Short mmCIF file of C-alpha atoms in Angstrom, two decimals:
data_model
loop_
_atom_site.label_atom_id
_atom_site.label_comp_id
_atom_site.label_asym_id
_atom_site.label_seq_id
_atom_site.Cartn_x
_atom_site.Cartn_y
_atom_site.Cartn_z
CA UNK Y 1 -17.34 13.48 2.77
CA UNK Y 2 -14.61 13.06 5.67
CA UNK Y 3 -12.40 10.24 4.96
CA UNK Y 4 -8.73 9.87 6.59
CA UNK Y 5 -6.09 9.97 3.54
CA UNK Y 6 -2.47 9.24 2.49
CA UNK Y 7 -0.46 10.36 -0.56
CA UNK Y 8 2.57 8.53 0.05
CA UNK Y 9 4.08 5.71 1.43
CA UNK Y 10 5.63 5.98 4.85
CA UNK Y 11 4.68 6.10 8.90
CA UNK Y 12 1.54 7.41 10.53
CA UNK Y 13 2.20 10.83 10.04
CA UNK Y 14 1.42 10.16 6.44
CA UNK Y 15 -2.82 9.94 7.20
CA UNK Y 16 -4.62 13.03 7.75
CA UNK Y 17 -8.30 13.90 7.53
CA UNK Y 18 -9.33 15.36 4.38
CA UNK Y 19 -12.74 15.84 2.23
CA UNK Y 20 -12.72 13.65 -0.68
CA UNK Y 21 -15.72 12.73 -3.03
CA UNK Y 22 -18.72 11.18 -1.61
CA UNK Y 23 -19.13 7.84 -3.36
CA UNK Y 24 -22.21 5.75 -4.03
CA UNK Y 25 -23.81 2.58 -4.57
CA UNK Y 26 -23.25 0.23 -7.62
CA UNK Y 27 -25.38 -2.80 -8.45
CA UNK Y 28 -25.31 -5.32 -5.79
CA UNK Y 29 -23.78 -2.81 -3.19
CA UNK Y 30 -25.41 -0.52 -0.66
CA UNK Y 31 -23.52 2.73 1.18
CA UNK Y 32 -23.20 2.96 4.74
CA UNK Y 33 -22.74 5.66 6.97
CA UNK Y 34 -20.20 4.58 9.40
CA UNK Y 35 -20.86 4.60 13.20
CA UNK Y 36 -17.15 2.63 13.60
CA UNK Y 37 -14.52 1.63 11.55
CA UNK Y 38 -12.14 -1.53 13.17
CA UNK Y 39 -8.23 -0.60 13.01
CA UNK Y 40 -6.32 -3.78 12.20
CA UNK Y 41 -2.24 -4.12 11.89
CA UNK Y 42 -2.71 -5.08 7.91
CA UNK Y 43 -3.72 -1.19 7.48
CA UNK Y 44 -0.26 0.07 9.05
CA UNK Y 45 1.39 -2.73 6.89
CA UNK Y 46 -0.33 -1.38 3.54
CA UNK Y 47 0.28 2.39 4.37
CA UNK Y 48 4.27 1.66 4.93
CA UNK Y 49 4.20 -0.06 1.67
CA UNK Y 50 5.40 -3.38 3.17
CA UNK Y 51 2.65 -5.38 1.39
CA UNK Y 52 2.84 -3.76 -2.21
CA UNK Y 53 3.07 -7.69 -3.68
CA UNK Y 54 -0.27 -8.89 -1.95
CA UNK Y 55 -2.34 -5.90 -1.92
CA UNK Y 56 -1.35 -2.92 -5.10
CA UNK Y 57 -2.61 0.05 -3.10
CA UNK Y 58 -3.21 3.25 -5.41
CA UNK Y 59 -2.78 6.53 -4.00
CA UNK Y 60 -4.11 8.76 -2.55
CA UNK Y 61 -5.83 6.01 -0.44
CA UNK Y 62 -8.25 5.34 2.57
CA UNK Y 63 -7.11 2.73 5.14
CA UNK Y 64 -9.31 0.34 6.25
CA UNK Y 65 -11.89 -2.54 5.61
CA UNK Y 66 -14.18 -3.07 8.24
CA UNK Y 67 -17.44 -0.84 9.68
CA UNK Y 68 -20.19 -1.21 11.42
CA UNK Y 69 -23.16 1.49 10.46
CA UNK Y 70 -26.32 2.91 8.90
CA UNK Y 71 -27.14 1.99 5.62
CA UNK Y 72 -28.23 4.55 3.57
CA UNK Y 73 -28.62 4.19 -0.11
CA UNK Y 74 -29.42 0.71 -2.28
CA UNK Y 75 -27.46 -0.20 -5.36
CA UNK Y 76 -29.29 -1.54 -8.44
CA UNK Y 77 -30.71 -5.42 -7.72
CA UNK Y 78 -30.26 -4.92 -3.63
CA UNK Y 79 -33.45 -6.61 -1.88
CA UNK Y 80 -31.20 -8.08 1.23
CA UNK Y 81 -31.17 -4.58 2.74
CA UNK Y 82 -32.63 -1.39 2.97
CA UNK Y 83 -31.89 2.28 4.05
CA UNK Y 84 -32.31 2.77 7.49
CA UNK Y 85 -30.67 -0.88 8.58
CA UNK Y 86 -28.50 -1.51 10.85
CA UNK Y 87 -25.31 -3.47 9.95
CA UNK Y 88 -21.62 -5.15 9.88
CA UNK Y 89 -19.17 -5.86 7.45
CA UNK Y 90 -16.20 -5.43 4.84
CA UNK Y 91 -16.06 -2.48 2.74
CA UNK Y 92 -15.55 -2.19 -0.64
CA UNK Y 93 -13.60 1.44 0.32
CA UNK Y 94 -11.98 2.71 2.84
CA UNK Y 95 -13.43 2.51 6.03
CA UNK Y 96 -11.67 5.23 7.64
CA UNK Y 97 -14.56 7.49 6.19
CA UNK Y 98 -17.75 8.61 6.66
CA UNK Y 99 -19.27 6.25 4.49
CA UNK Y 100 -18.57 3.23 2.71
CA UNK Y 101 -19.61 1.21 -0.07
CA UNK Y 102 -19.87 -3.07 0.82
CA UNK Y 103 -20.94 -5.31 -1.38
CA UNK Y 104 -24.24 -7.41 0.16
CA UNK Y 105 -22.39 -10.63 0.31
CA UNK Y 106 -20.07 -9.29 2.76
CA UNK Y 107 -22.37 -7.51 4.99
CA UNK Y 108 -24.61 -8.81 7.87
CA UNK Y 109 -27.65 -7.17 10.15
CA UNK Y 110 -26.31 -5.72 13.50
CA UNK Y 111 -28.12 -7.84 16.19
CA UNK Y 112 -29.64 -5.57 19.31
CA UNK Y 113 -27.27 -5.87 22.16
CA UNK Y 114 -24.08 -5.48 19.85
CA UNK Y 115 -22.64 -2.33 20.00
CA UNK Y 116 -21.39 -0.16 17.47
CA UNK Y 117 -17.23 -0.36 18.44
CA UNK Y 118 -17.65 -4.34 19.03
CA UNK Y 119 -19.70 -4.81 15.88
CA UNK Y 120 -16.64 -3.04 13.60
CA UNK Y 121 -14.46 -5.31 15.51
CA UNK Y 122 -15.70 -8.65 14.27
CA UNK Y 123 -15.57 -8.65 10.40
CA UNK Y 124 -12.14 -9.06 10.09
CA UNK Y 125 -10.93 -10.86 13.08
CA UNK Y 126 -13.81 -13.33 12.79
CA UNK Y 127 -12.93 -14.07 8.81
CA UNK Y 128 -9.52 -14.23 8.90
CA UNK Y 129 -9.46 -16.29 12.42
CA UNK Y 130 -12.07 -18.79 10.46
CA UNK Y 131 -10.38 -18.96 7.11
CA UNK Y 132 -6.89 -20.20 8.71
CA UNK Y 133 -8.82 -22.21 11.21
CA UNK Y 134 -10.05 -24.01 8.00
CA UNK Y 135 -6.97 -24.09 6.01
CA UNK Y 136 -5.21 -25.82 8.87
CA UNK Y 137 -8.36 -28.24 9.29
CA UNK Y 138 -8.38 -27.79 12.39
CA UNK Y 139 -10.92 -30.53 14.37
CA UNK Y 140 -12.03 -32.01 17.66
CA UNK Y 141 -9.55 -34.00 19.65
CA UNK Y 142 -6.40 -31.93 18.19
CA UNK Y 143 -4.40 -29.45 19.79
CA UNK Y 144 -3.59 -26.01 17.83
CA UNK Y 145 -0.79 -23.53 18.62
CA UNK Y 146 -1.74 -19.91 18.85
CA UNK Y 147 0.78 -16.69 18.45
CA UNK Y 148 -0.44 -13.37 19.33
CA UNK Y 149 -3.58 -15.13 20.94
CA UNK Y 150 -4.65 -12.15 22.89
CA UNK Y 151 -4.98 -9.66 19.71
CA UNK Y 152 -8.55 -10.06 17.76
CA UNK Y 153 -7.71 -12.38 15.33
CA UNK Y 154 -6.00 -14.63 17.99
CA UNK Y 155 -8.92 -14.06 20.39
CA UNK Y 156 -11.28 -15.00 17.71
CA UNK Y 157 -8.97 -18.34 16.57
CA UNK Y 158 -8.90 -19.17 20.17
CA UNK Y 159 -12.71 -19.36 20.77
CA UNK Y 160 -13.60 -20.57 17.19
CA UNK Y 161 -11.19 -23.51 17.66
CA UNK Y 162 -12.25 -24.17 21.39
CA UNK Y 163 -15.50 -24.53 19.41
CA UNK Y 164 -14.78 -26.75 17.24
CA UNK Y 165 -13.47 -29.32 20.16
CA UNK Y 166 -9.85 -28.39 20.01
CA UNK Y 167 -7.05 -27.87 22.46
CA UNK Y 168 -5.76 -24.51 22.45
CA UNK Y 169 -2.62 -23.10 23.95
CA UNK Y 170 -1.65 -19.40 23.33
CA UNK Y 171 0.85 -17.49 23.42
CA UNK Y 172 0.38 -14.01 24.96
CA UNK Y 173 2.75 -11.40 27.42
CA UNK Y 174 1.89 -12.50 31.10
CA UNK Y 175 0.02 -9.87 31.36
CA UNK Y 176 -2.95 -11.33 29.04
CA UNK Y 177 -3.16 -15.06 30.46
CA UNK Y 178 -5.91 -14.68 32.75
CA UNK Y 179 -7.90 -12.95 29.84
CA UNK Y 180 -6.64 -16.10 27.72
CA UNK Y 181 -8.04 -18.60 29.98
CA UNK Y 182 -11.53 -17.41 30.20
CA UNK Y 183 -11.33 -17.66 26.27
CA UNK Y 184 -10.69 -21.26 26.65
CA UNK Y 185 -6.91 -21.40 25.76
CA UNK Y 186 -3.76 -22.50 27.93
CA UNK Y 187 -1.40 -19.71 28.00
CA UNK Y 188 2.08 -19.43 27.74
CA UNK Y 189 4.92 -16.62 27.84
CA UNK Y 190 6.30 -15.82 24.06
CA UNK Y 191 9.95 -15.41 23.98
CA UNK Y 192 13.33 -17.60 25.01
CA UNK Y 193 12.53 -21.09 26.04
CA UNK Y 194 9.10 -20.54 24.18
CA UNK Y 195 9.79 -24.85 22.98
CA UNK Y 196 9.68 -25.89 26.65
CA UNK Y 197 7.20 -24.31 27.68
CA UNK Y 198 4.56 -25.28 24.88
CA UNK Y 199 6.16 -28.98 25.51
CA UNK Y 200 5.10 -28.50 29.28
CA UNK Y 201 1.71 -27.02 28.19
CA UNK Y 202 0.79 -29.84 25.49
CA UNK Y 203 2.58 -32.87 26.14
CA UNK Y 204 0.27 -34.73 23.93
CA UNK Y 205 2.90 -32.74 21.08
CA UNK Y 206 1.09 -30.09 18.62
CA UNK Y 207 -0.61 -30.70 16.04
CA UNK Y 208 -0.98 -26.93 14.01
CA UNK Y 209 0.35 -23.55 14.54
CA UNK Y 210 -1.56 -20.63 13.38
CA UNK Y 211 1.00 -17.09 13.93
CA UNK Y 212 -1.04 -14.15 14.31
CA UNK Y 213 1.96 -12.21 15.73
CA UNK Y 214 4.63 -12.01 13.13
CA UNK Y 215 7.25 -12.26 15.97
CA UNK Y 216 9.90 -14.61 14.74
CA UNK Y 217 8.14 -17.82 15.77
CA UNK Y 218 8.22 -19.90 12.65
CA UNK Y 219 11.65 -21.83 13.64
CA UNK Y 220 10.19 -22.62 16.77
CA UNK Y 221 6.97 -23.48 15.89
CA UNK Y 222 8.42 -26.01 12.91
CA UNK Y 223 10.41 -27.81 15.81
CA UNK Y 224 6.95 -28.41 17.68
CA UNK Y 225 5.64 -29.79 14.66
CA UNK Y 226 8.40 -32.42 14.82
CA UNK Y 227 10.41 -30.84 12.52
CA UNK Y 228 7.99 -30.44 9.59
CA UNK Y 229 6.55 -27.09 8.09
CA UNK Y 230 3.08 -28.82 7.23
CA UNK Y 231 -0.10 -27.38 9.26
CA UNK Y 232 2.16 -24.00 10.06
CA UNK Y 233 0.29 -20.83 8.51
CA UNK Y 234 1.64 -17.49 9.57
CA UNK Y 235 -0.42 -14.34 8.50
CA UNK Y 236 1.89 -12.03 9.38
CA UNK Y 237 5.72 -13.05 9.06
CA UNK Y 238 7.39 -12.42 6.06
CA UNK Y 239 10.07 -15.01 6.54
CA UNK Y 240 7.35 -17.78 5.91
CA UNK Y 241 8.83 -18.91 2.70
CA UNK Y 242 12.27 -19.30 4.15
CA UNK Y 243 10.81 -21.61 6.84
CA UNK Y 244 8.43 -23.24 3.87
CA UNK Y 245 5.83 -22.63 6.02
CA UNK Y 246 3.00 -21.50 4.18
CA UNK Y 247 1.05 -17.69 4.24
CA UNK Y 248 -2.31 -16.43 4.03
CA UNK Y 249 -2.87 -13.20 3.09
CA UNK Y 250 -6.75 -14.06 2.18
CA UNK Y 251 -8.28 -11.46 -0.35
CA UNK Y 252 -11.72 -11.96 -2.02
CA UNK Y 253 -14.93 -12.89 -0.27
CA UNK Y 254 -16.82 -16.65 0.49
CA UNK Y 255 -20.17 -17.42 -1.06
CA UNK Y 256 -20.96 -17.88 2.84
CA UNK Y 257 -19.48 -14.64 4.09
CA UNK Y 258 -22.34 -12.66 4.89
CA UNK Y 259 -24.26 -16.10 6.94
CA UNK Y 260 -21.06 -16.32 8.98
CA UNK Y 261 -21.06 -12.82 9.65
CA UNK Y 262 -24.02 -12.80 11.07
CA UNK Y 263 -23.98 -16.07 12.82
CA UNK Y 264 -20.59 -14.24 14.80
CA UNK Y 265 -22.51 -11.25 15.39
CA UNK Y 266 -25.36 -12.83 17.11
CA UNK Y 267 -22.97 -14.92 19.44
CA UNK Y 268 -21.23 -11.74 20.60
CA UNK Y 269 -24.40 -10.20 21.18
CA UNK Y 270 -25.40 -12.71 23.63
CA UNK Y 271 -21.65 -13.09 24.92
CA UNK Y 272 -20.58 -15.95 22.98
CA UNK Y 273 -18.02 -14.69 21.62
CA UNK Y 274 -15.59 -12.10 22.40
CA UNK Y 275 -13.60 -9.98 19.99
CA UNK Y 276 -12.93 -6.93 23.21
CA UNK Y 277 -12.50 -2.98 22.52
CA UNK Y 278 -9.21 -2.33 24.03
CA UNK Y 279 -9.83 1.56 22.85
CA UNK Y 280 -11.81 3.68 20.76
CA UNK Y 281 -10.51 7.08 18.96
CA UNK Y 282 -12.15 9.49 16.86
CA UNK Y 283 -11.60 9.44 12.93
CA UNK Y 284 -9.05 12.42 13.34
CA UNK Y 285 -6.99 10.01 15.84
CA UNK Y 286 -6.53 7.30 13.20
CA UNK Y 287 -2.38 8.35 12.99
CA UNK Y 288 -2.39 7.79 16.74
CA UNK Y 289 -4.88 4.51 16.41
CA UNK Y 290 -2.22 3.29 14.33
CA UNK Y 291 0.54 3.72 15.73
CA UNK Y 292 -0.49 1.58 18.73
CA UNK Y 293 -1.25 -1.10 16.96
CA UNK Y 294 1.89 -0.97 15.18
CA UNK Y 295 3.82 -1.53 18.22
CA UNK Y 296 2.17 -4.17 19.34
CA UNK Y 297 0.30 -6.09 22.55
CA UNK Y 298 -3.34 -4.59 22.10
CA UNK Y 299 -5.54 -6.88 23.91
CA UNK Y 300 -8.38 -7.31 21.04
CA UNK Y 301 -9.29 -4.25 19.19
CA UNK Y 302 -8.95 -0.46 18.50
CA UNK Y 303 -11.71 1.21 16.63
CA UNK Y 304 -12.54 4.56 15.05
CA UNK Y 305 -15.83 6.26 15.64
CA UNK Y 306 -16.67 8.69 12.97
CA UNK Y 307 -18.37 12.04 14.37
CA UNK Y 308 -16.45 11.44 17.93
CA UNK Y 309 -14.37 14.46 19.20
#
């Protein structure tokens, strides 16, 4: 089968489409052909070699852990799906592939009205933006502070907070506040002065920080918690520990994974929730793919469609 590649560390001239052996269903695990594949800025981290502690990666390797596609063969003990269905979810594999192998926990039915590129971007965004969401217990009546809130897992935390009866201000490049206000969030500029401006945005104070962006925002974001690291979760700063603030990197699935899934998927059929497509490429593109999310400011998500030229 097709399946992008890497044999070494390094930048994305390191991927490169190759044929590598098809793989197949184990017990409690079903193969999917992949219609999309969701790009995410932990799969540039992992092929630079930048998150060797959290995640061992052994090479050669295939980037990626989301899809959306067809599935096509059963593992032993699978009754939740069969071939021909359509669904969402984390892989077990690389998703930059052809196919995939998930395990059924971690895998939900694609709802009519959700496309192919927007169901691929949802898995991750949706899981991570949830997981830190809960971590931070986040509840009604409180006010949270997002970084990178215009990216898919900061669109996502924006909404599923919103939801949950918070306040939520964002930070975003001008450029993206319009889009952050018809999430529900209060936007702000990142950069210089960043302090003031949340101060003018939430004078009621802050009550947790969730950083998305990775953009040197810890110090600040510990002075708008009053000078405390506590309710301050970064997922992708690596100067969290010299802050004390703490980081989730995730790994392993919930017992509820799949239920939330699908509860996600069937609000962004109907429109309830947004995780957007900036850009879709074809699986020969993925160097390119991730190289713009590398350098930054993608409104939501890019995503690779397998078989497009």
């Amino acid at each position: 089968m097709e399946a992008i590649v890497y044999e070494e560390f390094g930048g994305p001239e390191v991927l490169h489409l190759a044929q590598v052996e098809d793989v197949h269903a184990g017990p409690g695990q079903i193969r999917v052909e992949v219609r999309a594949a969701g790009v995410n800025p932990i799969d540039h981290k992992i092929r630079n070699g930048w998150m060797e502690a959290a995640f061992p990666t052994p090479l050669p390797a295939t980037p990626g852990s989301e899809f959306a596609g067809v599935v096509d063969e059963t593992g032993e003990g699978v009754t939740e799906f069969a071939v021909g269905d359509e669904v969402l979810g984390r892989s077990a594999t690389g998703a930059y592939a052809a196919y995939v192998l998930a395990d059924v926990g971690s895998v939900a039915p694609r709802p009519e009205g959700l496309g192919w590129a927007e169901a691929a971007a949802l898995p991750v965004a949706t899981a991570t933006a949830a997981r830190v969401l809960d971590e931070l217990a986040v509840s009604a009546g409180e006010t949270l502070l997002v970084h990178g809130a215009s990216g898919a897992v900061g669109s996502a935390a924006v909404q599923l907070a919103a939801a949950r009866g918070a306040t939520v201000v964002g930070t975003a490049s001008p450029a993206n506040h319009d889009y952050l206000r018809v999430l529900g969030a209060v936007p702000v500029a990142y950069g210089e002065g960043l302090v003031d401006r949340v101060r003018e945005a939430a004078p009621q104070g802050v009550d947790a920080v969730f950083d998305v962006a990775g953009r040197g925002a810890l110090a600040d974001s510990v002075e708008l918690r009053g000078g405390t690291a506590d309710r301050v979760t970064t997922i992708a700063d690596p100067d969290a520990a010299h802050y004390g603030v703490a980081f989730s990197a995730g790994g392993g699935s919930r017992p509820d994974e799949g239920r939330r899934l699908a509860e996600y998927a069937e609000a962004a059929a109907v429109g309830g929730l947004r995780v957007p497509v900036e850009r879709t490429f074809a699986l020969g593109e993925a160097a390119r793919a991730q190289e713009l999310s590398q350098a930054g400011h993608v409104r939501g998500k890019l995503v690779l469609v397998p078989g497009e030229h």
